Amino acid sequence: MSIIWQIPRNCLGWILVAQFALILPHIERLPWWVMAAYAVCASWRVMVYQGRWSLPPKMLKLVLAVLCFFGIYQTYGTMVGLEPTVALLFSGFCLKLLEVVEKRDVYVIIFLAYFVALTEFLFSQDFLVSAFIFLSILLISTALVALHQHSYDTLNLSSLKKATVIFSQALPLMAVLFIIFPRFDPLWKVPLPSHQAKTGISESMSPGDISNLSQSGELAFRVVFDGEIPARKDMYWRGLVLSEFDGRTWTQAQWKKDFLTESEKESLLGAMTNPLQYTVYQEATHQPWLFSLALAYADDKTIKAVNDFRLVRTDNIHSRIKYQVISDQEAMYGQTLSRIEKTLEVSLPRTGNERARKFAEMTYSRSTGDRDYIDKILTKFNRENYVYTLKPPLLGEDTIDEFLFDTRRGFCSHYASTFVFLMRAAGIPARVIAGYQGGEINPISDTVLVHQFDAHGWAEVWLDGDGWVRIDPTAAVAPDRIEYGLENAMAEEGSFLSDTPLSPLRYRNITWLNSVRLQMDAFGYYWSSWVLQYKGERQLQVLQSLLGEVTPWRVAALLMTVSSVVLLIVFGHLIKGRGEPKAAVYVKWYLRLCRQLEAAGYVRDASEGPIDFARRVDRSNPQWKKTLLSATRSFVRLSYEQVSQREQSLLVKQLRRDVLSIMYQLRVK
């Protein structure tokens, strides 16, 4: 198969570099065979360029495309969704290398690369990711520049330099457009079905579920308080209320999903006597629930309050969001409980965990009331040989019995589940709350960082006259977990983030490393707050500070002013560059040789060629014959022959050596 048009080697090199840079951020989420396909396609393209292989036939390309479709379907089980679509796009992007025949094919693969670069923003918009994608776009633009530079037969940095100059000229306009143009929801805001593992608290809780999250150092959400930050032991971030129990798993009750009316929300706000205001920056969970302190109120149309006193979003959270909350942890809530609600909150499976049921009945019969019974259960956890561990033994069918009387080793979910079971067995309304507890304070940004390992489960019991009251049985077993965090509680066991030994969170005791981590986190917060959240009221405030009054004429004047300044700088640079062209290095060395020979009495005539001049000098003084002819031969080849870049470098070095040798002989003479 004949190749009609060949990619310049410099351009091909930059295309391969740009493709590798684009694939790199997706390595963890793309199937391994996509990277293998890229390696095969890139190697095949190089072999074609070198003339060792021919382009693959149409049938082979068809087979490769079908295999990609089949591989994506086998990996994800469907062709619909965010991850399979991205994998399909990358597969086509790699296979396109085998179809480049004409110049327009190169334009297709380069323009496709620009689109592929944006796919990373579907998953993350952090500063480091954004900076890397900016670099990737620069590499793509370098390939586009190199497409029109046929003089370079190897990867050449001059293409990168020219692309960098173009980017630098565009930066001022980019900044102005970012400041003045209104924000629209981008592509990555569109709700797309995702096959990515859901991050964070799930909608059910079984023994060991939360302990799995405790091996993750990923950020769950960040909180900025308007005033003083509460004590760590007081920060219980409610997420889910689990009221139904099947003997092993706690789940949400269907009726709990009823939303409060606007008047009911306003009554909640009115019941707050000591309100606490804060802003939450929550990471993507692909779930609708939000996290807040007890008795929360949010004045946001996209946020609904549920009748179990938690907050949910009207749609799933596919990217980082920001919402403002008002809470009052001292306020009572749920003082009245209907018969239906009470029936639900005391219900248990008809059979199973018989030992725990009998223990609850016996203990309650010896108690003076609900509060005394609660104290007796917490005292049992505190004084008997119960162990708080991230590595609890597996439980069988009667999970409550086995944990309470046999293993006595568990995580927060074990203690919360068992405590609520014992409450219900005694007829006290109780439920499990799943969320996060505590958080790390970053002193640089004054924010609270809540990580996945802060996931926690606790209980709420309903007491007559007090409503729903938070009870955390884990505090009776491992108070260090509540006061100081999971890392401190697991210090002796050594299981904190044991599955991620390279996580910087494991080395917070190393001062300089922890300082770097906090600095990077603070920078990420400022990036999210001032760049990703630059819209609406904040954008209007910035424009008012720049323009005074925001009017179309003033905005147009700002844009025209910046554009004019940039164009004047570019125009001045172009005018400045219209002077005499700079001589090549080899020309400078040859002219230096001519000046040295002229000083020795050998003047080159204006019409005399380099070879004729060398012969004339040789006839007058043959002692320089070999060196002079060698220098002249190198100069002629560099000036009039088409040589490779490597050979050009060798000839320049040889010319320099010969000129320096003749100069030395002239001085000695």
XYZ file of C-alpha atoms in Angstrom:
669
model
C 0.000 0.000 0.000
C 1.581 3.286 -1.053
C 1.665 6.193 1.374
C 0.357 9.332 -0.285
C 1.537 11.666 2.441
C 3.998 11.081 5.232
C 3.764 12.622 8.704
C 6.846 14.742 9.424
C 8.926 12.815 11.922
C 8.932 15.771 14.298
C 5.123 15.917 14.172
C 4.766 12.156 14.685
C 7.008 12.324 17.731
C 4.954 15.081 19.337
C 1.690 13.277 18.538
C 2.951 10.168 20.346
C 4.135 12.246 23.312
C 0.770 14.060 23.496
C -1.161 10.788 23.314
C 0.858 9.306 26.160
C 0.270 12.450 28.255
C -3.483 12.251 27.614
C -3.677 8.582 28.600
C -1.575 8.983 31.750
C -4.297 10.522 34.041
C -6.752 7.779 33.002
C -4.481 4.810 33.735
C -6.313 3.823 36.925
C -9.773 3.917 35.353
C -9.102 2.609 31.830
C -8.826 -1.139 31.163
C -5.245 -2.366 30.847
C -5.748 -3.417 27.264
C -6.396 0.204 26.198
C -2.824 1.067 27.216
C -1.636 -2.080 25.439
C -3.541 -1.031 22.312
C -1.875 2.381 22.417
C 1.579 0.769 22.694
C 0.853 -1.530 19.733
C -0.564 1.261 17.557
C 2.280 3.663 18.387
C 4.924 1.005 17.673
C 3.213 0.028 14.416
C 3.089 3.673 13.317
C 6.806 4.090 13.989
C 7.624 0.918 12.043
C 5.522 2.176 9.131
C 7.383 5.468 9.144
C 10.720 3.662 9.095
C 9.573 1.608 6.117
C 9.828 -1.733 7.918
C 6.104 -2.469 7.990
C 3.168 -1.467 5.839
C -0.108 -0.017 7.082
C -2.516 -2.705 8.326
C -5.172 -3.878 5.852
C -8.780 -2.805 6.273
C -9.828 -6.217 7.555
C -7.264 -6.122 10.365
C -8.343 -2.613 11.377
C -11.955 -3.794 11.409
C -10.997 -6.742 13.636
C -9.157 -4.410 16.022
C -12.176 -2.096 16.244
C -14.517 -5.014 16.961
C -12.145 -6.307 19.655
C -12.203 -2.882 21.295
C -16.011 -2.861 21.342
C -16.038 -6.384 22.753
C -13.409 -5.545 25.376
C -15.337 -2.488 26.583
C -18.560 -4.453 26.837
C -16.835 -7.257 28.739
C -15.212 -4.786 31.129
C -18.254 -2.641 31.937
C -21.161 -4.890 30.962
C -22.653 -2.136 28.798
C -21.731 0.461 26.190
C -23.748 3.199 27.923
C -22.174 5.263 30.660
C -19.320 7.619 31.410
C -16.424 5.156 31.750
C -17.311 2.953 28.724
C -17.769 6.065 26.558
C -14.362 7.421 27.579
C -12.751 4.006 27.009
C -14.347 3.837 23.548
C -13.091 7.333 22.737
C -9.543 6.466 23.790
C -9.651 3.218 21.795
C -10.621 5.098 18.648
C -8.029 7.757 19.415
C -5.277 5.113 19.513
C -6.495 3.162 16.480
C -6.602 6.373 14.434
C -2.787 6.220 14.340
C -3.086 3.282 11.956
C -5.285 5.256 9.544
C -3.154 8.345 9.030
C -2.450 8.480 5.297
C -3.156 12.038 4.192
C -2.609 15.407 5.804
C -6.270 15.766 6.725
C -5.969 12.561 8.811
C -3.307 14.272 10.909
C -5.649 17.213 11.489
C -8.364 14.773 12.604
C -6.148 13.048 15.169
C -4.851 16.380 16.527
C -8.308 17.950 16.820
C -9.589 14.715 18.380
C -6.789 15.023 20.938
C -8.140 18.411 22.056
C -11.508 16.805 22.745
C -9.939 13.822 24.520
C -8.043 16.206 26.819
C -11.346 17.531 28.200
C -12.510 14.066 29.306
C -10.291 14.197 32.400
C -12.449 17.053 33.698
C -15.363 14.611 33.790
C -13.603 12.963 36.735
C -11.552 15.687 38.423
C -11.034 19.454 38.258
C -8.307 19.788 40.880
C -5.474 22.219 40.303
C -2.805 19.595 39.581
C -5.119 17.850 37.129
C -5.952 21.153 35.440
C -2.258 22.067 35.187
C -1.447 18.690 33.663
C -4.258 18.978 31.115
C -3.002 22.464 30.231
C 0.420 20.915 29.595
C -1.199 18.182 27.493
C -2.989 20.787 25.368
C 0.360 22.540 24.902
C 1.843 19.259 23.637
C -1.083 18.814 21.229
C -0.547 22.346 19.931
C 3.151 21.551 19.547
C 2.224 18.638 17.291
C 0.035 21.003 15.244
C 2.953 23.427 14.878
C 5.310 20.588 13.985
C 2.934 19.482 11.239
C 4.007 22.569 9.282
C 7.741 22.275 10.037
C 9.054 19.800 7.493
C 12.700 20.775 8.015
C 13.073 18.770 11.226
C 13.504 15.009 10.885
C 13.625 14.287 14.630
C 11.790 15.478 17.730
C 12.692 19.158 17.941
C 12.152 21.564 20.833
C 11.714 24.531 18.490
C 8.140 23.373 17.888
C 7.475 23.394 21.625
C 9.016 26.847 21.923
C 6.806 28.255 19.168
C 3.667 26.681 20.695
C 4.619 28.134 24.089
C 4.911 31.618 22.552
C 1.444 31.250 21.022
C 0.020 30.159 24.392
C 1.718 33.071 26.159
C 0.122 35.521 23.739
C -3.306 34.011 24.404
C -3.067 34.008 28.228
C -4.139 37.669 28.783
C -7.229 37.235 26.628
C -7.993 33.945 28.355
C -7.834 35.659 31.765
C -10.130 38.491 30.653
C -12.653 36.118 29.088
C -12.642 34.045 32.271
C -13.356 37.145 34.376
C -16.098 38.764 32.313
C -17.957 35.927 30.581
C -20.870 34.368 32.502
C -20.455 30.782 33.697
C -22.441 28.064 31.960
C -22.764 24.500 33.166
C -19.988 22.618 31.325
C -20.158 19.146 29.847
C -18.976 17.553 33.085
C -22.002 18.998 34.892
C -24.401 16.972 32.746
C -25.667 13.974 34.763
C -24.071 10.935 33.171
C -24.488 7.338 34.363
C -21.199 6.297 35.923
C -19.781 2.820 36.472
C -17.103 4.191 38.745
C -17.096 2.760 42.250
C -19.259 4.942 44.438
C -17.172 6.829 46.934
C -18.208 7.146 50.552
C -21.189 6.044 52.627
C -23.548 3.658 50.826
C -27.304 3.440 51.290
C -27.014 0.375 53.545
C -24.736 -0.760 56.355
C -23.553 -4.261 57.180
C -20.836 -5.339 59.624
C -17.474 -4.272 58.207
C -18.826 -1.851 55.578
C -17.503 1.300 57.212
C -14.203 -0.372 58.124
C -13.550 -0.741 54.382
C -13.884 3.026 53.975
C -11.428 3.507 56.811
C -8.653 2.251 54.553
C -9.149 5.186 52.178
C -7.447 8.545 52.613
C -9.539 10.286 49.941
C -11.214 13.545 50.833
C -14.956 13.164 51.447
C -15.720 16.840 51.964
C -14.264 20.082 53.299
C -15.982 22.468 55.711
C -15.434 26.195 56.246
C -17.011 27.558 59.427
C -18.076 31.190 59.629
C -16.956 31.383 63.239
C -15.110 29.181 65.699
C -14.572 25.568 64.689
C -16.336 23.117 67.041
C -14.380 20.518 68.994
C -13.589 17.337 67.128
C -15.743 15.234 69.457
C -18.784 17.390 68.609
C -18.536 17.106 64.819
C -20.963 14.323 63.849
C -21.753 14.663 60.139
C -25.127 13.026 59.546
C -25.636 11.481 56.151
C -28.094 8.583 56.263
C -30.738 7.409 58.705
C -31.080 3.616 58.675
C -34.247 2.263 60.275
C -34.899 -1.137 58.701
C -32.992 -4.240 59.804
C -33.159 -7.684 58.191
C -30.896 -9.431 60.688
C -27.652 -8.384 59.060
C -28.047 -5.160 57.063
C -29.481 -1.779 58.007
C -31.222 0.201 55.260
C -33.298 3.343 54.857
C -37.043 3.142 55.363
C -39.032 4.152 52.311
C -41.271 6.579 54.195
C -38.214 8.415 55.451
C -37.723 9.912 52.013
C -40.628 12.359 52.412
C -39.471 15.949 51.988
C -40.373 18.711 54.391
C -42.514 21.548 53.137
C -41.177 25.112 53.067
C -43.174 26.006 56.171
C -41.773 22.980 58.018
C -38.240 23.988 56.989
C -38.846 27.502 58.271
C -40.075 26.116 61.579
C -36.812 24.181 61.872
C -34.884 27.390 61.370
C -37.008 29.131 63.968
C -36.302 26.390 66.519
C -32.578 27.129 66.433
C -31.361 29.125 69.417
C -27.609 28.775 68.862
C -27.162 28.560 65.063
C -23.830 27.563 63.561
C -23.143 28.595 59.954
C -20.701 26.807 57.661
C -20.038 25.965 54.022
C -19.443 22.432 52.757
C -17.415 21.543 49.657
C -18.468 17.960 49.011
C -16.675 15.648 46.591
C -18.520 13.567 43.992
C -20.305 10.549 45.455
C -22.722 9.701 42.603
C -25.374 9.694 45.334
C -27.863 12.430 46.363
C -27.283 12.663 50.121
C -25.413 15.478 51.789
C -23.547 15.715 55.090
C -24.238 18.188 57.867
C -24.304 18.558 61.623
C -27.527 17.837 63.487
C -30.704 19.813 62.790
C -29.527 21.313 59.508
C -31.157 23.962 57.322
C -30.066 24.935 53.808
C -31.558 27.824 51.850
C -30.969 26.232 48.458
C -33.522 25.196 45.837
C -31.421 22.163 44.864
C -31.378 20.844 48.460
C -34.321 19.195 50.199
C -34.819 18.524 53.895
C -36.132 15.044 54.718
C -38.449 14.301 57.607
C -35.709 12.375 59.425
C -33.757 15.657 59.703
C -31.119 15.137 57.019
C -30.371 16.922 53.743
C -30.409 15.492 50.227
C -29.811 16.975 46.815
C -32.425 16.852 44.074
C -29.992 14.982 41.788
C -26.919 12.787 42.214
C -23.595 14.470 42.921
C -21.257 13.779 39.981
C -18.734 16.532 40.702
C -17.617 18.705 43.609
C -20.440 20.905 44.911
C -20.680 23.742 47.410
C -23.585 24.350 49.774
C -24.179 26.501 52.847
C -25.786 25.089 55.995
C -27.098 26.399 59.311
C -27.136 23.907 62.208
C -27.899 23.860 65.894
C -26.599 20.761 67.655
C -28.125 21.808 70.969
C -31.656 22.061 69.590
C -34.074 19.199 70.176
C -35.754 17.578 67.194
C -38.434 14.974 66.746
C -40.062 15.535 70.158
C -43.243 13.850 68.950
C -43.319 10.396 67.443
C -46.371 9.014 65.695
C -47.584 5.472 66.265
C -46.422 4.446 62.806
C -42.990 5.964 63.357
C -42.620 4.322 66.746
C -43.638 0.953 65.336
C -40.997 1.276 62.642
C -38.240 2.402 64.998
C -38.726 -0.552 67.375
C -39.289 -3.245 64.734
C -36.940 -6.225 64.485
C -36.986 -9.464 62.478
C -39.280 -12.043 64.056
C -36.482 -14.543 64.572
C -32.734 -14.513 65.003
C -30.267 -13.271 67.606
C -32.239 -14.854 70.426
C -29.476 -14.492 73.016
C -29.347 -10.732 72.464
C -33.128 -10.475 72.787
C -33.145 -12.323 76.101
C -30.220 -10.258 77.378
C -32.063 -7.027 76.510
C -35.271 -8.139 78.236
C -33.394 -9.209 81.361
C -31.273 -6.049 81.556
C -34.242 -3.748 80.984
C -36.250 -5.497 83.668
C -33.480 -4.636 86.145
C -33.326 -0.985 85.053
C -35.219 1.939 86.484
C -36.070 3.352 83.071
C -34.869 4.003 79.537
C -31.886 6.158 80.541
C -30.710 3.670 83.152
C -30.957 0.866 80.576
C -28.895 2.878 78.082
C -26.245 3.488 80.756
C -26.099 -0.246 81.555
C -25.493 -1.170 77.888
C -22.778 1.484 77.498
C -21.180 0.329 80.756
C -21.086 -3.220 79.412
C -19.186 -2.046 76.319
C -16.857 0.066 78.430
C -15.957 -2.369 81.230
C -16.032 -5.740 79.558
C -13.425 -7.065 77.153
C -14.638 -5.394 73.940
C -12.050 -4.370 71.342
C -12.248 -1.633 68.713
C -10.489 -2.898 65.583
C -10.365 -2.403 61.807
C -9.868 -6.151 61.374
C -12.880 -7.785 63.040
C -13.566 -11.495 62.520
C -16.267 -12.557 60.098
C -19.725 -13.061 61.559
C -22.229 -15.742 60.694
C -26.024 -15.686 60.502
C -26.752 -14.218 63.966
C -24.410 -11.245 63.707
C -25.614 -9.502 66.883
C -25.291 -12.602 69.077
C -21.876 -13.544 67.758
C -20.459 -10.058 68.214
C -22.074 -9.345 71.607
C -21.180 -12.625 73.311
C -18.457 -14.343 71.266
C -16.019 -12.272 69.188
C -16.392 -8.908 70.994
C -14.134 -7.374 68.341
C -15.546 -4.876 65.911
C -15.651 -1.469 64.276
C -18.133 1.374 64.826
C -20.771 -0.308 62.645
C -20.711 -3.386 64.908
C -21.247 -1.335 68.060
C -23.909 0.943 66.544
C -25.829 -1.980 65.052
C -25.698 -3.985 68.279
C -26.650 -1.007 70.430
C -29.703 -0.148 68.304
C -30.771 -3.811 68.282
C -30.614 -3.939 72.079
C -32.601 -0.694 72.320
C -35.352 -1.995 70.051
C -35.412 -5.343 71.824
C -36.261 -3.385 74.995
C -38.962 -1.368 73.207
C -36.978 1.885 72.925
C -37.192 3.574 69.491
C -33.700 3.692 67.993
C -31.995 3.914 64.614
C -28.529 3.791 63.077
C -26.937 6.967 61.673
C -24.267 6.642 59.013
C -21.948 9.525 58.241
C -18.586 10.878 59.355
C -17.175 11.903 62.697
C -14.475 14.473 63.372
C -12.141 15.908 60.772
C -8.660 17.332 60.420
C -8.180 21.085 60.793
C -5.891 22.687 58.214
C -4.453 25.737 60.013
C -3.328 27.318 56.726
C -6.800 27.587 55.191
C -8.829 27.298 58.443
C -10.868 24.481 56.958
C -11.924 21.096 58.321
C -10.899 18.156 56.134
C -13.139 15.111 56.455
C -11.596 12.036 54.854
C -13.120 8.691 54.007
C -11.391 7.103 56.999
C -13.507 9.417 59.187
C -16.593 7.395 58.161
C -18.552 6.483 61.241
C -21.762 4.909 62.464
C -23.599 5.792 65.646
C -27.091 5.615 67.110
C -30.029 7.851 67.857
C -32.578 6.886 70.496
C -35.936 8.537 71.098
C -36.592 9.617 74.677
C -39.858 11.079 75.863
C -39.470 14.828 76.347
C -36.069 15.007 74.629
C -36.854 13.684 71.148
C -34.023 12.073 69.232
C -30.783 11.930 71.202
C -27.383 10.993 69.776
C -25.679 8.044 71.498
C -22.289 6.827 70.267
C -21.449 3.391 71.725
C -18.005 3.545 70.099
C -17.106 6.320 72.556
C -17.606 3.835 75.395
C -15.150 1.363 73.851
C -12.600 3.623 72.131
C -12.904 7.217 73.352
C -9.646 8.071 71.522
C -11.466 7.483 68.228
C -13.901 10.295 69.039
C -11.495 12.661 70.757
C -8.425 12.337 68.523
C -9.415 10.397 65.400
C -8.934 6.982 63.864
C -5.156 7.255 63.484
C -4.666 7.651 67.217
C -7.145 4.895 68.063
C -5.391 2.429 65.745
C -1.830 3.347 66.791
C -1.204 0.066 68.641
C -2.882 -2.113 66.008
C -0.987 -0.364 63.156
C -3.897 -0.831 60.745
C -4.455 2.844 59.871
C -4.333 3.140 56.052
C -2.394 -0.131 55.949
C -3.578 -0.762 52.382
C -2.122 2.549 51.155
C 1.440 2.732 52.530
C 2.369 5.675 50.281
C -0.445 7.922 51.475
C 1.018 11.137 52.980
C -1.685 10.935 55.666
C 0.221 8.057 57.233
C 3.220 10.315 57.841
C 1.598 13.274 59.553
C 4.182 12.893 62.339
C 6.902 14.019 59.881
C 6.660 17.780 60.241
C 8.020 18.954 56.894
C 6.067 16.352 54.901
C 2.847 17.154 56.712
C 3.461 20.875 56.132
C 3.832 20.291 52.386
C 0.635 18.233 52.372
C -1.321 20.946 54.149
C 0.098 23.636 51.842
C -1.007 21.651 48.790
C -4.426 21.085 50.325
C -4.822 24.806 51.085
C -3.853 25.664 47.517
C -6.420 23.144 46.265
C -9.047 24.804 48.431
C -8.233 28.263 47.070
C -8.327 26.866 43.530
C -11.757 25.377 44.141
C -13.060 28.465 45.916
C -11.768 31.167 43.556
C -11.604 29.399 40.190
C -14.029 26.474 40.111
C -16.626 28.381 42.137
C -16.123 31.675 40.260
C -19.653 32.407 39.159
C -22.825 34.183 40.115
C -22.476 36.660 42.957
C -18.694 36.270 43.281
C -18.195 37.027 39.576
C -20.415 40.084 39.875
C -18.386 41.349 42.859
C -15.114 41.015 40.941
C -16.531 42.842 37.915
C -17.859 45.634 40.111
C -14.457 46.062 41.746
C -12.855 46.342 38.288
C -15.453 48.365 36.408
C -17.471 50.085 39.084
C -20.805 49.692 37.330
C -21.187 46.538 35.219
C -22.571 47.574 31.839
C -22.156 46.026 28.363
C -20.144 49.061 27.198
C -17.687 48.851 30.076
C -17.246 45.106 29.627
C -16.625 45.624 25.884
C -14.139 48.417 26.652
C -12.205 46.146 29.035
C -12.089 43.388 26.452
C -11.004 45.757 23.675
C -8.309 47.334 25.854
C -6.698 44.038 26.737
C -7.005 42.803 23.150
C -5.360 45.987 21.849
C -2.448 45.697 24.284
C -1.840 42.085 23.293
C -2.050 42.880 19.581
C 0.360 45.801 19.967
C 2.881 43.584 21.725
C 2.574 40.937 19.021
C 2.792 43.562 16.275
C 5.896 45.066 17.873
C 7.476 41.653 18.081
C 6.748 41.028 14.404
C 8.173 44.398 13.354
C 11.265 43.790 15.447
C 11.743 40.423 13.822
C 11.818 41.907 10.294
C 15.485 42.911 10.564
C 18.393 41.079 9.025
C 18.179 37.316 9.500
C 20.606 35.781 11.945
C 23.410 33.836 10.350
C 23.597 30.103 11.025
C 26.332 28.818 13.331
C 28.330 27.265 10.519
C 28.183 30.546 8.517
C 29.568 32.425 11.511
C 32.487 29.997 11.798
C 33.303 30.210 8.075
C 33.178 34.028 8.133
C 35.504 33.942 11.111
C 37.905 31.795 9.081
C 37.742 34.265 6.202
C 38.574 37.161 8.548
C 41.582 35.336 9.949
C 42.901 34.527 6.464
C 42.327 38.149 5.400
C 44.449 39.315 8.312
C 47.169 36.944 7.043
C 47.025 38.494 3.554
C 44.526 36.222 1.816
C 41.534 38.335 0.834
C 38.562 36.532 -0.654
C 37.041 38.207 -3.736
C 33.307 38.967 -3.727
C 32.764 36.693 -6.743
C 35.048 33.924 -5.510
C 33.392 30.720 -4.276
C 34.542 28.867 -1.140
C 36.218 26.055 -3.097
C 38.074 28.417 -5.476
C 39.206 30.507 -2.506
C 40.530 27.434 -0.707
C 42.466 26.301 -3.799
C 44.016 29.747 -4.219
C 45.146 29.828 -0.611
C 46.463 26.288 -0.967
C 48.631 27.273 -3.958
C 50.152 30.129 -1.961
C 50.557 28.254 1.309
C 50.042 24.472 1.071
C 50.711 23.854 4.783
C 46.996 24.407 5.564
C 45.756 22.370 2.612
C 44.256 19.424 4.501
C 42.632 21.463 7.258
C 41.414 24.245 4.971
C 39.889 21.832 2.463
C 38.194 19.942 5.296
C 36.663 23.168 6.667
C 35.573 24.271 3.191
C 34.044 20.881 2.437
C 32.018 20.978 5.691
C 30.781 24.502 4.954
C 29.730 23.605 1.398
C 27.844 20.510 2.494
C 26.048 22.448 5.221
C 25.146 25.244 2.801
C 24.099 23.355 -0.303
C 23.273 19.752 0.636
C 20.283 18.358 2.536
C 21.718 16.491 5.510
C 20.134 14.942 8.593
C 20.146 16.801 11.880
C 22.654 14.369 13.389
C 25.002 14.725 10.415
C 24.548 18.500 10.510
C 25.705 18.534 14.123
C 28.791 16.469 13.280
C 29.715 18.735 10.339
C 29.420 21.882 12.492
C 31.718 20.332 15.086
C 34.245 19.375 12.390
C 34.135 22.890 10.881
C 34.742 24.426 14.296
C 37.734 22.172 14.950
C 39.277 22.965 11.546
C 38.802 26.743 11.951
C 40.345 26.699 15.438
C 43.274 24.638 14.105
C 44.012 27.141 11.294
C 43.681 30.060 13.735
C 46.239 28.388 16.016
C 48.665 27.827 13.135
C 48.347 31.474 12.088
C 49.167 32.669 15.592
C 52.150 30.325 15.932
C 53.464 31.550 12.626
